[in-house]
């Protein structure tokens, strides 16, 4: 599916029904380049019904959007300490059933460092990290998780969305057009097209001078 284009769930359903060789479906839960939130629960139901495996990139949704690896039929979930868990950069993780991790013994590693099977064995069996860890980032993640549990994902998501709604409403009044249609937008990122006569660099510099930081999207998305 193209940039900024909502997933056609019926097309996914048909593809899985027609092609038995498809073993896994990958989903980026939140596309940060567009601000689009993809329908995880609905897609998970389709993938589970076809008895396939679902891999979810939840880098920028964990902590901010509803996500239940059991209810949403997620087999592999990839996350990071920063973004909406509000920890420090430097730590990422993969959540999967132990049986799936053990099953990686039948898969030839493609890299030396990012070998999930080796990491799993080292941490789960040997009780030691495979490589020297970023200890300070792990301590920060521990604190960030405590704060997330204290606030709850529902409350944090509401906090993000209320602030996003204020920004979106203000920009709309000034002629900015949202890239993603309503109902498909994430809580944590909002992407707008620049109106005619507004140059990105000028807008960026003026906002930065006032303490606000924005960043541009890929050119393929248009102005």
Coordinates of C-alpha atoms in Angstrom, one line a residue, residues 2-166:
X2 CA 1.2 3.5 -0.8
X3 CA 2.4 6.3 1.5
X4 CA -0.5 7.6 3.5
X5 CA -2.9 5.1 2.0
X6 CA -5.0 3.1 4.5
X7 CA -4.7 -0.6 4.5
X8 CA -7.3 -2.4 2.4
X9 CA -8.2 -5.2 4.8
X10 CA -10.3 -7.0 2.2
X11 CA -7.2 -7.1 -0.1
X12 CA -5.1 -8.6 2.7
X13 CA -7.8 -11.2 3.4
X14 CA -8.0 -12.2 -0.3
X15 CA -4.2 -12.4 -0.7
X16 CA -3.9 -14.8 2.2
X17 CA -6.8 -16.9 0.9
X18 CA -5.2 -17.1 -2.5
X19 CA -1.6 -17.7 -1.6
X20 CA -0.8 -20.5 0.8
X21 CA 2.9 -19.8 0.6
X22 CA 2.6 -16.6 2.6
X23 CA 3.6 -17.5 6.1
X24 CA 4.0 -14.1 7.8
X25 CA 2.3 -10.7 7.6
X26 CA 4.3 -7.7 8.7
X27 CA 2.6 -4.5 10.0
X28 CA 4.0 -1.1 11.0
X29 CA 1.4 -0.2 13.6
X30 CA 2.2 3.5 13.4
X31 CA 3.9 4.9 10.3
X32 CA 5.7 7.9 11.7
X33 CA 6.5 9.3 8.3
X34 CA 2.8 9.9 7.7
X35 CA 1.3 9.9 11.1
X36 CA -1.0 7.0 10.1
X37 CA -2.2 4.4 12.7
X38 CA -2.9 1.1 11.0
X39 CA -5.8 -1.2 12.1
X40 CA -3.9 -3.8 14.2
X41 CA -6.9 -5.5 15.8
X42 CA -8.7 -6.0 12.5
X43 CA -5.6 -7.2 10.7
X44 CA -4.7 -9.5 13.5
X45 CA -8.1 -11.2 13.3
X46 CA -7.7 -11.8 9.6
X47 CA -4.1 -13.2 9.9
X48 CA -5.2 -15.5 12.8
X49 CA -8.2 -16.7 10.8
X50 CA -5.8 -17.8 8.0
X51 CA -3.5 -19.4 10.6
X52 CA -0.5 -17.2 9.6
X53 CA 2.0 -15.4 11.8
X54 CA 1.8 -11.6 12.5
X55 CA 4.9 -9.5 13.0
X56 CA 4.2 -6.0 14.4
X57 CA 6.5 -3.0 14.4
X58 CA 5.2 -1.2 17.5
X59 CA 8.2 1.1 17.8
X60 CA 6.1 4.3 18.2
X61 CA 2.8 2.9 19.6
X62 CA 3.9 1.0 22.7
X63 CA 2.7 3.2 25.6
X64 CA 0.5 5.4 23.5
X65 CA -2.0 3.3 21.6
X66 CA -4.1 0.2 22.5
X67 CA -2.1 -3.0 21.8
X68 CA -2.7 -6.4 23.2
X69 CA -0.4 -9.1 21.9
X70 CA -2.9 -11.8 22.8
X71 CA -6.2 -10.2 21.8
X72 CA -4.6 -8.8 18.6
X73 CA -3.0 -12.1 17.7
X74 CA 0.5 -10.7 17.6
X75 CA 3.2 -13.4 17.3
X76 CA 6.2 -11.1 17.1
X77 CA 6.2 -7.6 18.6
X78 CA 9.2 -5.2 18.2
X79 CA 9.5 -2.2 20.5
X80 CA 12.0 0.4 21.7
X81 CA 12.6 2.1 25.0
X82 CA 12.2 5.6 23.7
X83 CA 9.3 7.1 21.8
X84 CA 6.0 6.7 23.7
X85 CA 7.4 4.6 26.5
X86 CA 9.3 7.8 27.3
X87 CA 12.6 6.1 28.1
X88 CA 16.1 6.7 26.7
X89 CA 17.2 5.7 23.3
X90 CA 19.6 2.8 23.2
X91 CA 17.5 -0.3 24.0
X92 CA 15.1 -2.2 21.8
X93 CA 13.4 -5.5 22.3
X94 CA 11.4 -8.3 20.6
X95 CA 8.5 -10.0 22.4
X96 CA 7.5 -13.5 21.2
X97 CA 6.4 -16.8 22.6
X98 CA 9.2 -19.0 23.9
X99 CA 8.2 -21.7 21.5
X100 CA 8.7 -19.3 18.6
X101 CA 12.1 -18.1 19.9
X102 CA 13.2 -21.7 20.3
X103 CA 12.0 -22.4 16.8
X104 CA 14.6 -20.0 15.5
X105 CA 17.1 -22.7 16.0
X106 CA 16.0 -24.0 12.6
X107 CA 16.6 -20.7 10.9
X108 CA 20.1 -19.8 9.8
X109 CA 21.2 -16.5 11.4
X110 CA 21.6 -13.7 8.9
X111 CA 23.7 -11.4 11.1
X112 CA 26.1 -12.0 14.0
X113 CA 24.9 -9.2 16.3
X114 CA 21.1 -9.3 15.7
X115 CA 20.6 -13.0 16.2
X116 CA 17.4 -13.3 18.2
X117 CA 17.9 -17.0 18.9
X118 CA 21.4 -16.3 20.4
X119 CA 20.0 -13.4 22.4
X120 CA 17.2 -15.6 23.7
X121 CA 19.5 -18.5 24.8
X122 CA 22.0 -16.1 26.4
X123 CA 19.3 -14.2 28.4
X124 CA 16.9 -17.0 29.2
X125 CA 19.2 -19.9 29.7
X126 CA 22.7 -18.5 30.5
X127 CA 21.2 -15.5 32.5
X128 CA 23.7 -13.2 30.9
X129 CA 23.5 -10.8 28.0
X130 CA 25.0 -11.9 24.7
X131 CA 26.9 -8.7 24.3
X132 CA 27.8 -5.8 26.7
X133 CA 24.5 -4.0 27.3
X134 CA 23.7 -0.3 27.7
X135 CA 23.2 -0.6 31.4
X136 CA 22.2 3.0 31.9
X137 CA 19.5 2.7 29.2
X138 CA 18.1 -0.5 30.8
X139 CA 17.8 1.3 34.2
X140 CA 16.1 4.2 32.4
X141 CA 13.7 1.7 30.7
X142 CA 12.9 0.1 34.0
X143 CA 11.9 3.5 35.4
X144 CA 10.0 4.4 32.3
X145 CA 7.9 1.2 32.5
X146 CA 7.0 1.9 36.1
X147 CA 5.8 5.4 35.1
X148 CA 3.9 3.9 32.2
X149 CA 2.1 1.4 34.4
X150 CA 1.4 4.2 36.9
X151 CA -0.1 6.5 34.3
X152 CA -1.7 3.6 32.3
X153 CA -1.6 3.5 28.5
X154 CA -5.2 4.7 28.3
X155 CA -4.5 7.9 30.2
X156 CA -1.3 8.5 28.3
X157 CA -3.0 8.0 25.0
X158 CA -5.7 10.5 26.0
X159 CA -3.0 13.0 27.1
X160 CA -1.3 12.7 23.7
X161 CA -4.5 12.9 21.8
X162 CA -5.8 16.0 23.6
X163 CA -2.6 17.8 22.8
X164 CA -2.7 16.6 19.2
X165 CA -6.3 17.8 18.9
X166 CA -5.3 21.3 20.0

